[in-house]
Amino acid sequence: MTAPRTHRARALLPVALAGASLAATAVSLYTPARPAAMLTACGLATVAPLVGIALHRPARRVPWLLMSLMLGTWTVSFAATSVQLALDTQLAGTVLALVVVGLMFDVHRRSPRSPRPVSRRETWGRRADLVAVITVMGLAAAQAVRAATAVDAPPSAWWSPVDVVLACLLLRFLASRAELGPSTKLFVLAGVIACVYDAVVANTGTHLVLLPHPLNSLWAFASTVFVAAAVHPSMRTAYATSRVPRMRPESGRVLGLVPLVVVPCVLASFDPAGRLPTWVYLVSGAFLAGVALARGAQALHTSEQRARHDPLTGLANRRGLQDAFDALVLTPVAAGAVVGRLAVLDVDDFKHVNDTFGHETGDRLLVAVGRRLAEAVAGHGTVARSGGDEFVLLLAPGAPLPEDLLERAFLQSFVLDNGLRDQAFTVRASSGWVDVRTDSELTHALADADVALYTSKDTARGTTTRFAPLQRTAVLGQLALAEDLRALVRGDPAAGELVLHFQPLVALPDRTVLGHEALLRWAHPTLGVLGPDAFLPLAESQGQGAALDSWVLQRACAAAAGWAAAGSDWTVSVNLGRSSMVDPDLARRVQTALDATGLAPDRLHVEITEHDQLPAEAGVGPLRVLADAGVGVHLDDFGTGYTSLAYLQRYPVSVLKLDRSVTGLDASHGLLAGVVALADALGITVLAEGVETDAQCARLASLGIDRGQGWLFGRPVPHPQRVVAAV
């Protein structure tokens, strides 16, 4: 009972604190009670940041501690009986306030910039905003100097213009940011109210007013807003670098100029002794109004441009592509004549970049690819980004062939700053293209180019294919298979079923069966039994590879548990795809299957394949956990991948499976002997795949290879008992 009560009390504390502060503000409207209510509101505001830190534990506590100290010094300035102490603490609080606000702007300054390119119009707009800010600050500074040096102006009148500008800048900050949380918005609002209070007080001729003064009710209200900002749960992310820098669209940022436009009018209403000549306010006001109107027109034009351009890369979007396509097909030539080419390209393995280096790096890569494509196309066409990692090139007559253009664009690596160091990315792109004629339509041209793109991906990634009508049949078949696969994973019985076949793994040279490799098959309702090469790449591309691996793992462990119950000591081997290797829950999934089936860990072997662009740390931790638990780790298809030796060093490999390409009768004797020697030195068992003849078996055994797998010992079958009978 104690814990729920404590939690409830912690939840009610911010509400109680804000309610008490609001009550004090209301009481301050009653003149006799104003001094006590004013000091109560100030005291609650001083304590509130400390309460917020204790309850919500923000990542950055220093700004909130400084805010508490700031509000505390101002509380002392109101309560002090010594004029000098009051002035000193008020000045100290003002300095702390500037530091707190400065920290928020520092977050914006140090935050990583968006990879999206900035157009010239946007650059002009930001410079115009800066000119407007400099204008009002210069105007306020001039009036402050005039008020400070005027003989007949009150001593405090110089501070009022500064407060006005600070309030306007805070309002501009509030209007220009896209994702400020409630806490930050409340803090900025409290700052604006405090500036207004200070400006009005300073304009009365004094730095401070006595506690019974009616203006102090306004300060009590500002204190209440400070309390709300400090105890709101969003205060934990108020100084987060991911939120403060995010800007509103141009149209929203123009709204931030409105407070600046009214500054000349407000300054002109202050004490006459400190005013500047009237024409200064008129000229300043007219200039700021002109800047605001120009910025409004620029923002409207930018919005229209954005409607035709991709927000990340600045390239044309689908609407911009349609405009360019319409202009191209209206070329005055003979009907049906070729007027250009349309190419669709897809960055190969882009998902792997996002998974390995993060989406920010992926965005930077897309921007760099778009820039490189635009440079390659130059003035010979339009480059568009249709979404994700897909780009469209609309090439005018005289442009290079798509394959030449893409070779030029992707010839060199892309060097990006990933936050720690420059990272080089060797990028390939598969593409397809089609001729554009005067009677072409964009949707049909894109569909045909997509078909050619799919053909490139199916045949050889990184290549460019021209569309041919016969390609459509093959691609539609793959798309239909992909849809059937999605239905299969959903459990739709109409999509067929998954089945396991088992192929024996034997000891050489006596051919004793040691275990079986579980091989996945898909019993398709119309296409018959499909091997893994026909659908596993599709599963990986659709993000379903890990789900299929889990299904195989569960069924294979159950089968091996049945063998053990029948008195057999066979092991079972299960292949892991790329999705499983990058899954941080791999060890837990394997252990769950073992626990559910009761299979001993040493009866299970997992096989990993050398994957191109597999992250360096993928699977390392989970596989070591499994190896420590007794699960065997096999390196499959050794000799055909990209980083074989690195895999041997990275993973706890216990069995090295030599690919059939290096185990045939024509394989180099020296190569095989060297691999066996390497494995012996590392304490790794060697298994040869693709053993099909007695002569091949005898040769491999003579070289010291421990185990074998192949049709000589048995083909994959649903029931391994049949294999035993055959051997």
XYZ file of C-alpha atoms in Angstrom:
727
model
C 0.000 0.000 0.000
C 2.892 2.373 0.724
C 4.235 2.405 -2.846
C 0.907 3.340 -4.535
C 0.338 6.078 -1.948
C 3.825 7.455 -2.499
C 3.329 7.389 -6.258
C -0.031 9.141 -5.909
C 1.516 11.789 -3.675
C 4.324 12.399 -6.155
C 1.772 12.751 -8.945
C -0.308 15.259 -6.953
C 2.648 17.369 -5.807
C 3.056 19.321 -9.100
C -0.691 19.978 -9.221
C -0.674 21.180 -5.628
C 2.327 23.430 -6.236
C 0.808 25.007 -9.348
C -2.559 25.376 -7.604
C -0.999 27.100 -4.607
C 0.878 29.494 -6.872
C -2.280 30.286 -8.826
C -4.142 30.898 -5.572
C -1.393 33.266 -4.419
C -1.703 35.161 -7.702
C -5.449 35.505 -7.213
C -4.990 36.733 -3.634
C -2.438 39.289 -4.840
C -5.271 41.125 -6.583
C -6.480 42.078 -3.067
C -4.317 45.027 -2.023
C -3.916 44.344 1.747
C -2.837 40.731 1.094
C -0.647 41.544 -1.906
C 2.786 41.576 -0.186
C 2.346 38.156 1.429
C 0.768 36.660 -1.714
C 3.523 38.124 -3.863
C 6.305 36.617 -1.748
C 4.454 33.293 -1.563
C 4.235 33.091 -5.362
C 7.926 33.996 -5.664
C 8.920 31.376 -3.100
C 6.912 28.657 -4.833
C 8.523 29.593 -8.151
C 11.965 29.255 -6.536
C 11.205 25.784 -5.203
C 9.384 24.519 -8.328
C 12.489 23.752 -10.467
C 13.954 21.684 -7.634
C 10.692 19.763 -7.341
C 10.644 19.221 -11.109
C 14.207 17.865 -11.036
C 13.325 15.440 -8.225
C 10.133 14.210 -9.877
C 11.016 14.114 -13.571
C 14.833 13.761 -13.552
C 15.704 15.783 -16.679
C 18.839 14.824 -18.582
C 20.153 18.385 -18.219
C 19.671 19.708 -14.693
C 21.974 22.731 -14.736
C 19.517 25.060 -16.566
C 16.796 24.231 -14.053
C 19.131 24.744 -11.095
C 20.115 28.111 -12.554
C 16.420 28.944 -12.995
C 15.786 28.181 -9.328
C 18.705 30.408 -8.355
C 17.431 33.139 -10.709
C 13.952 33.120 -9.211
C 15.425 32.949 -5.722
C 17.523 36.095 -6.226
C 14.487 37.945 -7.547
C 12.507 36.817 -4.495
C 15.246 38.308 -2.288
C 15.122 41.544 -4.283
C 11.389 41.886 -3.551
C 11.735 40.989 0.135
C 14.919 42.986 0.842
C 14.668 45.989 3.122
C 17.936 47.419 1.808
C 17.648 49.241 -1.510
C 21.195 48.323 -2.489
C 20.620 44.635 -1.727
C 17.407 44.725 -3.746
C 19.168 46.278 -6.735
C 22.117 43.895 -6.533
C 19.964 40.756 -6.335
C 17.735 42.011 -9.149
C 20.801 42.469 -11.338
C 22.124 39.025 -10.363
C 18.781 37.456 -11.281
C 18.826 39.228 -14.640
C 22.293 37.896 -15.404
C 21.169 34.367 -14.489
C 18.104 34.775 -16.728
C 20.334 35.651 -19.668
C 22.447 32.568 -18.928
C 19.378 30.292 -18.840
C 18.088 31.674 -22.131
C 21.600 31.500 -23.568
C 21.791 27.799 -22.714
C 18.652 27.170 -24.749
C 20.087 28.998 -27.736
C 23.335 27.078 -27.230
C 21.383 23.833 -27.637
C 20.199 25.141 -30.980
C 23.717 26.189 -31.984
C 25.357 22.852 -31.098
C 22.653 20.603 -32.490
C 23.386 18.683 -35.718
C 22.133 20.427 -38.794
C 19.506 18.869 -41.003
C 20.954 17.155 -44.070
C 18.291 18.814 -46.219
C 19.832 21.394 -48.565
C 18.757 24.996 -48.028
C 17.582 26.912 -51.083
C 18.764 30.395 -51.953
C 15.344 31.808 -51.146
C 15.429 30.243 -47.688
C 18.923 31.618 -47.137
C 17.708 35.058 -48.176
C 14.727 34.735 -45.847
C 16.882 33.846 -42.857
C 19.169 36.764 -43.569
C 16.151 39.051 -43.803
C 15.017 37.765 -40.410
C 18.464 38.542 -39.034
C 18.317 42.074 -40.452
C 14.938 42.612 -38.753
C 16.312 41.390 -35.419
C 19.382 43.636 -35.743
C 17.114 46.598 -36.590
C 14.965 46.298 -33.460
C 18.002 45.626 -31.287
C 19.739 48.695 -32.723
C 16.616 50.799 -32.206
C 16.281 49.626 -28.602
C 19.979 50.188 -27.934
C 19.777 53.717 -29.327
C 16.769 54.526 -27.156
C 18.412 52.985 -24.096
C 21.489 55.163 -24.614
C 19.294 58.230 -25.179
C 17.329 57.526 -21.994
C 20.464 56.864 -19.960
C 22.112 60.105 -21.062
C 19.034 62.364 -21.003
C 19.130 64.715 -18.022
C 15.371 64.771 -17.529
C 14.776 61.006 -18.044
C 14.199 58.689 -15.051
C 17.337 56.698 -14.079
C 15.663 53.387 -14.896
C 14.118 54.425 -18.220
C 17.050 52.993 -20.192
C 16.054 49.429 -19.214
C 12.523 49.507 -20.680
C 13.622 49.289 -24.363
C 15.857 46.327 -23.526
C 12.936 44.499 -21.896
C 10.725 45.119 -24.911
C 13.267 43.654 -27.314
C 13.857 40.655 -25.042
C 10.123 39.966 -24.901
C 9.810 40.205 -28.678
C 12.795 37.929 -29.265
C 11.305 35.344 -26.913
C 7.999 35.512 -28.788
C 9.873 35.137 -32.065
C 11.673 32.069 -30.681
C 8.327 30.603 -29.652
C 6.794 31.229 -33.083
C 9.714 29.847 -35.086
C 10.165 26.474 -33.308
C 8.157 23.475 -34.437
C 8.283 21.039 -31.526
C 8.746 22.909 -28.282
C 7.158 21.005 -25.431
C 4.631 22.514 -22.988
C 7.347 23.193 -20.415
C 9.463 25.227 -22.826
C 6.448 27.143 -24.103
C 5.417 27.988 -20.528
C 8.954 29.053 -19.670
C 9.123 31.382 -22.677
C 5.673 32.790 -21.857
C 6.750 33.443 -18.263
C 9.840 35.213 -19.583
C 7.700 37.427 -21.806
C 5.427 38.350 -18.884
C 8.466 39.080 -16.721
C 9.926 41.338 -19.430
C 6.629 43.214 -19.805
C 6.457 43.671 -16.031
C 10.050 44.906 -15.884
C 9.554 47.284 -18.827
C 6.456 48.871 -17.288
C 8.106 49.176 -13.872
C 11.269 50.678 -15.344
C 9.189 53.179 -17.309
C 7.615 54.424 -14.053
C 10.999 55.824 -13.055
C 12.297 53.158 -10.682
C 13.982 49.751 -10.858
C 11.697 48.342 -8.175
C 8.206 49.022 -6.878
C 7.015 48.366 -3.350
C 5.253 45.090 -2.627
C 1.751 46.640 -2.333
C 2.022 48.129 -5.848
C -0.662 46.740 -8.249
C 1.963 45.825 -10.883
C 3.234 43.094 -8.565
C 0.125 41.041 -9.334
C 1.538 40.740 -12.854
C 4.804 39.403 -11.431
C 2.880 36.924 -9.276
C 1.225 35.672 -12.455
C 4.634 35.325 -14.132
C 5.790 33.296 -11.103
C 2.804 30.979 -11.505
C 3.704 30.353 -15.146
C 7.304 29.651 -14.084
C 5.971 27.077 -11.604
C 3.894 25.375 -14.300
C 6.914 25.244 -16.621
C 9.145 23.701 -13.948
C 6.794 20.964 -12.719
C 5.311 19.853 -16.052
C 6.586 16.358 -17.086
C 7.879 17.729 -20.400
C 10.540 19.685 -18.502
C 12.780 16.611 -18.734
C 13.207 17.233 -22.496
C 13.032 21.033 -22.509
C 16.733 21.273 -23.304
C 16.892 18.221 -25.552
C 18.931 18.757 -28.716
C 16.354 16.851 -30.753
C 13.525 19.323 -30.105
C 14.828 22.868 -29.695
C 16.456 23.179 -33.167
C 13.474 21.998 -35.192
C 12.087 24.968 -37.092
C 8.604 25.681 -38.359
C 7.991 25.996 -42.100
C 8.717 29.356 -43.656
C 5.117 30.520 -43.262
C 5.246 29.841 -39.516
C 8.569 31.592 -39.117
C 7.215 34.727 -40.775
C 4.761 34.877 -37.874
C 7.765 35.411 -35.628
C 8.385 38.775 -37.289
C 5.054 40.188 -36.084
C 6.304 41.005 -32.546
C 9.312 42.786 -34.043
C 7.129 44.985 -36.254
C 5.334 46.464 -33.222
C 8.578 47.324 -31.381
C 8.866 50.878 -32.829
C 5.300 51.658 -31.756
C 5.903 50.388 -28.219
C 9.198 52.246 -27.853
C 7.567 55.443 -29.042
C 5.094 55.219 -26.140
C 7.760 55.317 -23.425
C 8.909 58.312 -21.375
C 9.233 61.365 -23.665
C 12.609 62.311 -22.219
C 14.176 59.119 -23.548
C 12.508 59.003 -26.934
C 14.277 59.254 -30.258
C 13.040 61.589 -33.023
C 9.642 60.563 -34.369
C 10.971 59.966 -37.875
C 13.248 57.215 -36.507
C 10.233 55.224 -35.338
C 8.377 55.848 -38.577
C 11.305 54.753 -40.752
C 12.044 51.739 -38.550
C 8.396 50.686 -38.527
C 8.081 51.066 -42.301
C 11.300 49.123 -42.848
C 10.230 46.260 -40.556
C 6.793 46.161 -42.178
C 8.455 45.977 -45.596
C 10.715 43.142 -44.450
C 7.705 41.286 -43.036
C 5.760 41.702 -46.299
C 8.746 40.596 -48.379
C 9.239 37.606 -46.089
C 5.563 36.736 -46.399
C 5.788 36.795 -50.189
C 8.993 34.747 -50.091
C 7.416 32.230 -47.706
C 4.402 31.872 -49.986
C 6.664 31.289 -52.979
C 8.728 28.789 -50.962
C 5.580 26.910 -49.977
C 4.596 26.674 -53.628
C 8.090 25.421 -54.448
C 7.957 22.900 -51.603
C 4.785 21.497 -53.082
C 6.899 20.463 -56.088
C 10.068 19.431 -54.268
C 11.131 16.709 -51.872
C 11.683 18.231 -48.391
C 14.784 16.106 -47.646
C 16.833 16.308 -50.837
C 15.392 19.396 -52.505
C 14.845 17.392 -55.695
C 11.544 17.302 -57.545
C 8.787 15.235 -55.950
C 5.996 13.421 -57.787
C 4.174 16.654 -58.564
C 7.359 18.347 -59.813
C 8.152 15.255 -61.892
C 4.684 15.397 -63.445
C 5.212 19.043 -64.449
C 8.582 18.218 -66.049
C 7.120 15.156 -67.778
C 4.229 17.174 -69.214
C 6.658 19.746 -70.575
C 8.804 17.001 -72.150
C 5.996 15.175 -73.967
C 4.730 18.469 -75.382
C 7.942 18.780 -77.412
C 6.888 19.741 -80.975
C 7.923 16.576 -82.857
C 6.100 13.858 -84.764
C 3.390 11.972 -82.887
C 4.752 8.917 -81.108
C 8.381 9.998 -81.492
C 10.869 9.393 -78.683
C 11.447 12.636 -76.765
C 13.494 11.352 -73.833
C 14.006 8.569 -71.326
C 12.678 7.884 -67.852
C 14.827 5.864 -65.442
C 13.893 4.595 -61.981
C 16.721 3.648 -59.665
C 16.831 2.139 -56.211
C 19.807 2.323 -53.835
C 20.841 -1.273 -53.159
C 20.939 -2.416 -49.528
C 19.893 1.011 -48.255
C 17.959 -0.619 -45.412
C 21.234 -2.063 -44.191
C 22.701 1.447 -43.968
C 19.766 2.584 -41.827
C 19.992 -0.500 -39.607
C 23.749 -0.202 -39.147
C 24.460 3.524 -39.002
C 21.064 5.016 -38.138
C 18.406 6.921 -40.046
C 20.214 10.271 -39.823
C 23.182 8.810 -41.687
C 20.731 7.239 -44.133
C 19.168 10.650 -44.753
C 22.582 12.182 -45.341
C 23.372 9.444 -47.822
C 20.127 10.099 -49.703
C 20.936 13.809 -49.881
C 24.434 13.019 -51.171
C 23.071 10.581 -53.769
C 20.521 13.150 -54.931
C 23.213 15.807 -55.241
C 25.481 13.460 -57.207
C 22.632 12.526 -59.567
C 21.711 16.168 -60.121
C 25.344 16.947 -60.988
C 25.474 14.022 -63.421
C 22.222 15.001 -65.158
C 23.187 18.685 -65.128
C 20.979 20.556 -67.613
C 19.846 17.449 -69.487
C 16.784 16.583 -67.452
C 15.094 16.409 -64.053
C 16.004 14.363 -60.978
C 13.185 13.440 -58.606
C 12.896 11.453 -55.399
C 9.713 9.443 -55.415
C 10.069 8.190 -51.846
C 12.375 6.142 -49.635
C 15.578 5.347 -51.488
C 14.018 5.494 -54.959
C 14.954 8.205 -57.460
C 13.578 9.007 -60.901
C 15.590 10.529 -63.745
C 13.698 12.226 -66.565
C 16.267 12.653 -69.314
C 15.852 15.019 -72.228
C 17.205 14.360 -75.748
C 20.974 14.634 -75.792
C 21.387 13.326 -72.242
C 23.811 10.428 -71.652
C 22.414 6.903 -71.601
C 21.066 5.967 -68.143
C 23.742 3.308 -67.589
C 26.539 5.777 -68.420
C 25.021 8.469 -66.255
C 24.589 6.166 -63.256
C 28.069 4.739 -63.630
C 29.404 8.283 -63.455
C 27.255 9.142 -60.423
C 28.173 6.056 -58.366
C 31.764 5.604 -59.507
C 33.242 7.127 -56.344
C 32.335 6.367 -52.742
C 30.167 8.742 -50.745
C 32.003 10.225 -47.762
C 29.686 11.301 -44.949
C 30.184 12.660 -41.460
C 28.453 10.196 -39.110
C 29.083 12.345 -36.034
C 32.366 10.718 -34.981
C 34.394 10.520 -38.168
C 34.059 10.556 -41.923
C 32.589 7.285 -43.193
C 32.988 6.141 -46.786
C 30.042 4.325 -48.368
C 30.428 2.369 -51.561
C 26.943 2.618 -53.013
C 25.381 0.645 -55.840
C 22.073 1.347 -57.487
C 19.875 -0.932 -59.552
C 17.832 0.785 -62.222
C 15.455 0.331 -65.101
C 14.507 2.719 -67.860
C 12.046 3.196 -70.671
C 11.743 5.496 -73.681
C 9.379 8.459 -73.304
C 7.278 9.286 -76.355
C 4.939 12.140 -77.113
C 1.959 9.916 -76.332
C 3.429 8.498 -73.074
C 1.803 8.911 -69.681
C 3.827 9.275 -66.510
C 2.055 6.500 -64.586
C 2.588 3.988 -67.386
C 6.200 5.053 -67.924
C 6.926 4.678 -64.211
C 5.289 1.245 -64.160
C 7.383 0.052 -67.114
C 10.593 1.460 -65.605
C 9.742 -0.255 -62.309
C 9.395 -3.564 -64.134
C 12.850 -3.066 -65.641
C 14.149 -2.141 -62.168
C 12.805 -5.382 -60.690
C 14.509 -7.249 -63.518
C 17.832 -5.631 -62.601
C 17.425 -6.595 -58.972
C 16.562 -10.184 -59.843
C 19.438 -10.672 -62.271
C 22.409 -8.630 -61.072
C 22.152 -5.800 -58.586
C 23.948 -2.631 -59.490
C 22.993 -2.914 -63.160
C 20.690 -0.978 -65.485
C 18.023 -2.686 -67.592
C 15.974 -1.303 -70.461
C 12.302 -2.185 -70.354
C 10.986 -4.969 -72.584
C 7.361 -6.210 -72.545
C 8.450 -9.778 -71.750
C 9.863 -8.588 -68.426
C 6.393 -7.769 -67.152
C 5.334 -11.413 -66.953
C 8.381 -12.385 -64.862
C 8.095 -9.398 -62.547
C 4.366 -9.869 -62.015
C 5.117 -13.465 -61.086
C 7.608 -12.290 -58.442
C 5.148 -9.717 -57.109
C 2.455 -12.373 -56.876
C 4.880 -14.674 -55.055
C 5.722 -11.872 -52.636
C 2.023 -11.365 -51.902
C 1.562 -15.108 -51.393
C 4.501 -15.051 -48.984
C 2.913 -12.289 -46.940
C -0.286 -14.341 -46.794
C 1.715 -17.405 -45.756
C 3.346 -15.536 -42.869
C -0.088 -14.287 -41.795
C -1.205 -17.921 -41.579
C -3.538 -17.959 -44.583
C -4.006 -21.675 -45.479
C -4.728 -20.758 -49.107
C -1.054 -19.742 -49.479
C 0.165 -23.291 -48.832
C 2.358 -24.380 -45.964
C 5.949 -24.459 -44.804
C 7.628 -27.839 -44.381
C 11.036 -28.976 -43.225
C 13.289 -31.395 -45.022
C 16.363 -32.882 -43.399
C 19.723 -33.729 -44.953
C 22.259 -35.847 -43.046
C 25.622 -34.636 -41.798
C 28.046 -37.549 -41.563
C 31.475 -38.325 -40.166
C 34.226 -39.094 -42.647
C 35.331 -41.651 -43.647
C 32.977 -44.120 -41.878
C 29.844 -42.153 -42.921
C 28.213 -42.346 -39.508
C 25.240 -39.990 -39.326
C 25.935 -37.290 -36.736
C 22.918 -35.098 -37.321
C 20.787 -33.375 -39.904
C 20.472 -29.919 -41.386
C 16.911 -28.561 -41.387
C 16.080 -27.130 -44.819
C 12.979 -25.035 -45.363
C 10.546 -25.724 -48.197
C 7.331 -23.995 -49.213
C 4.549 -26.220 -50.467
C 2.919 -23.643 -52.763
C -0.654 -24.393 -53.880
C 0.079 -23.778 -57.586
C 3.856 -23.736 -57.998
C 4.591 -26.933 -56.087
C 7.413 -27.316 -53.576
C 9.707 -24.284 -53.637
C 13.268 -24.303 -52.356
C 14.579 -21.553 -50.064
C 16.351 -19.696 -52.878
C 12.952 -19.011 -54.450
C 11.430 -17.189 -51.482
C 13.909 -16.471 -48.654
C 15.398 -13.403 -50.447
C 11.837 -12.108 -50.786
C 11.231 -12.743 -47.100
C 14.367 -10.810 -46.161
C 13.439 -7.876 -48.395
C 9.961 -7.766 -46.818
C 11.302 -7.951 -43.262
C 9.934 -11.456 -42.670
C 13.213 -13.378 -42.611
C 13.449 -13.530 -38.827
C 9.869 -14.799 -38.558
C 10.619 -17.687 -40.931
C 13.841 -18.448 -39.058
C 11.869 -18.655 -35.810
C 9.401 -21.063 -37.388
C 12.229 -23.297 -38.611
C 13.975 -23.113 -35.255
C 10.869 -24.182 -33.349
C 10.045 -27.089 -35.670
C 13.650 -28.271 -35.962
C 14.121 -28.292 -32.184
C 10.877 -30.228 -31.801
C 12.060 -32.797 -34.372
C 15.447 -33.164 -32.665
C 13.729 -33.563 -29.289
C 11.752 -36.431 -30.831
C 14.962 -38.060 -32.058
C 16.439 -37.788 -28.577
C 13.316 -39.341 -27.050
C 13.718 -42.259 -29.471
C 17.263 -42.811 -28.248
C 19.178 -41.075 -31.046
C 22.085 -38.705 -30.417
C 21.583 -36.762 -33.652
C 22.036 -33.004 -33.703
C 20.022 -30.577 -35.807
C 21.416 -27.599 -37.721
C 19.352 -24.491 -38.463
C 20.285 -21.660 -40.838
C 20.091 -18.042 -39.686
C 19.350 -15.310 -42.229
C 20.481 -11.730 -42.118
C 17.394 -10.531 -40.230
C 18.117 -12.966 -37.417
C 21.764 -11.960 -37.287
C 20.898 -8.293 -36.694
C 18.167 -9.168 -34.181
C 19.364 -8.330 -30.635
C 16.845 -10.873 -29.272
C 18.407 -13.772 -31.189
C 19.752 -15.534 -28.080
C 16.409 -15.219 -26.319
C 14.512 -16.605 -29.317
C 16.810 -19.621 -29.535
C 16.619 -20.266 -25.792
C 12.823 -20.032 -25.930
C 12.717 -22.714 -28.628
C 15.028 -24.948 -26.601
C 12.964 -24.500 -23.443
C 9.676 -25.091 -25.263
C 10.847 -28.358 -26.823
C 13.110 -29.613 -24.043
C 16.043 -30.016 -26.445
C 19.518 -29.920 -24.902
C 21.546 -26.921 -26.175
C 24.392 -29.152 -27.428
C 21.966 -30.888 -29.807
C 21.329 -27.620 -31.667
C 23.693 -26.033 -34.176
C 23.033 -22.663 -35.795
C 24.551 -21.918 -39.204
C 25.495 -18.413 -40.248
C 26.222 -17.382 -43.818
C 28.656 -14.696 -44.887
C 26.477 -11.709 -45.727
C 27.595 -8.716 -47.743
C 27.401 -5.522 -45.628
C 26.463 -7.374 -42.450
C 27.179 -4.969 -39.551
C 30.454 -5.745 -37.819
C 28.830 -6.443 -34.443
C 25.725 -8.200 -35.767
C 25.073 -11.398 -33.835
C 28.381 -11.334 -31.977
C 26.904 -10.989 -28.489
C 23.941 -13.377 -28.958
C 26.070 -16.066 -30.629
C 28.631 -15.938 -27.842
C 25.841 -16.325 -25.294
C 24.509 -19.337 -27.207
C 27.978 -20.863 -27.599
C 28.578 -20.519 -23.861
C 25.271 -22.341 -23.307
C 26.444 -25.238 -25.511
C 24.845 -24.378 -28.868
C 27.173 -25.055 -31.799
C 27.952 -22.270 -34.284
C 28.683 -23.272 -37.896
C 30.032 -20.980 -40.605
C 28.194 -21.990 -43.786
C 29.366 -21.663 -47.426
C 32.950 -20.864 -46.447
C 34.923 -19.773 -49.467
C 32.218 -17.844 -51.305
C 31.597 -14.797 -49.108
C 33.257 -11.488 -48.429
C 34.891 -11.641 -45.003
C 35.582 -15.295 -44.218
C 38.638 -14.764 -42.021
C 36.973 -11.859 -40.231
C 34.014 -14.127 -39.430
C 36.335 -16.733 -37.933
C 37.756 -14.104 -35.639
C 34.442 -12.436 -34.848
C 32.175 -15.394 -34.069
C 32.593 -18.468 -31.807
C 32.693 -20.824 -34.803
C 33.012 -24.533 -33.996
C 32.412 -26.001 -37.479
C 33.598 -24.656 -40.826
C 31.386 -25.763 -43.741
C 33.283 -25.618 -47.032
C 31.155 -24.568 -49.983
C 30.712 -27.092 -52.810
C 32.659 -24.757 -55.085
C 35.881 -25.642 -53.238
C 35.244 -29.342 -52.445
C 34.969 -30.842 -55.951
C 37.452 -33.251 -57.468
C 39.047 -30.365 -59.373
C 39.566 -28.317 -56.200
C 43.134 -27.343 -55.376
C 44.825 -29.846 -53.082
C 46.968 -27.108 -51.569
C 43.970 -24.871 -50.925
C 42.052 -27.583 -49.098
C 45.128 -28.624 -47.108
C 45.688 -25.005 -46.109
C 42.086 -24.554 -44.959
C 42.280 -27.764 -42.909
C 45.540 -26.621 -41.329
C 43.997 -23.256 -40.478
C 40.967 -24.934 -38.923
C 43.154 -27.310 -36.913
C 45.156 -24.369 -35.593
C 41.931 -22.677 -34.477
C 40.434 -25.869 -33.061
C 37.592 -25.838 -35.602
C 36.009 -28.896 -37.232
C 35.783 -28.904 -41.053
C 32.710 -30.146 -42.942
C 32.655 -30.467 -46.737
C 29.442 -29.698 -48.614
C 28.434 -31.080 -52.002
C 29.928 -34.582 -51.591
C 28.444 -36.619 -54.447
C 30.886 -39.466 -55.271
C 32.884 -42.078 -53.400
C 36.119 -40.800 -54.941
C 35.389 -37.280 -53.749
C 34.557 -38.571 -50.273
C 37.809 -40.561 -50.052
C 39.896 -37.579 -51.227
C 38.339 -35.209 -48.689
C 38.806 -37.707 -45.879
C 42.450 -38.180 -46.821
C 42.997 -34.451 -46.463
C 41.808 -34.581 -42.858
C 38.308 -33.188 -43.384
C 36.175 -34.431 -40.518
C 32.631 -34.381 -41.833
C 30.632 -34.328 -45.040
C 27.247 -33.480 -46.475
C 25.853 -34.170 -49.927
C 23.771 -36.399 -52.145
C 26.184 -39.279 -51.648
C 24.871 -39.601 -48.103
C 21.273 -38.621 -48.766
C 19.076 -35.955 -50.261
C 16.853 -33.687 -48.168
C 13.700 -35.595 -47.156
C 10.855 -34.894 -44.720
C 11.742 -37.829 -42.443
C 15.398 -38.427 -41.569
C 14.746 -42.065 -40.675
C 14.610 -42.766 -44.403
C 18.110 -41.370 -44.718
C 19.417 -43.791 -42.141
C 17.993 -46.681 -44.122
C 19.542 -45.368 -47.313
C 23.032 -44.900 -45.939
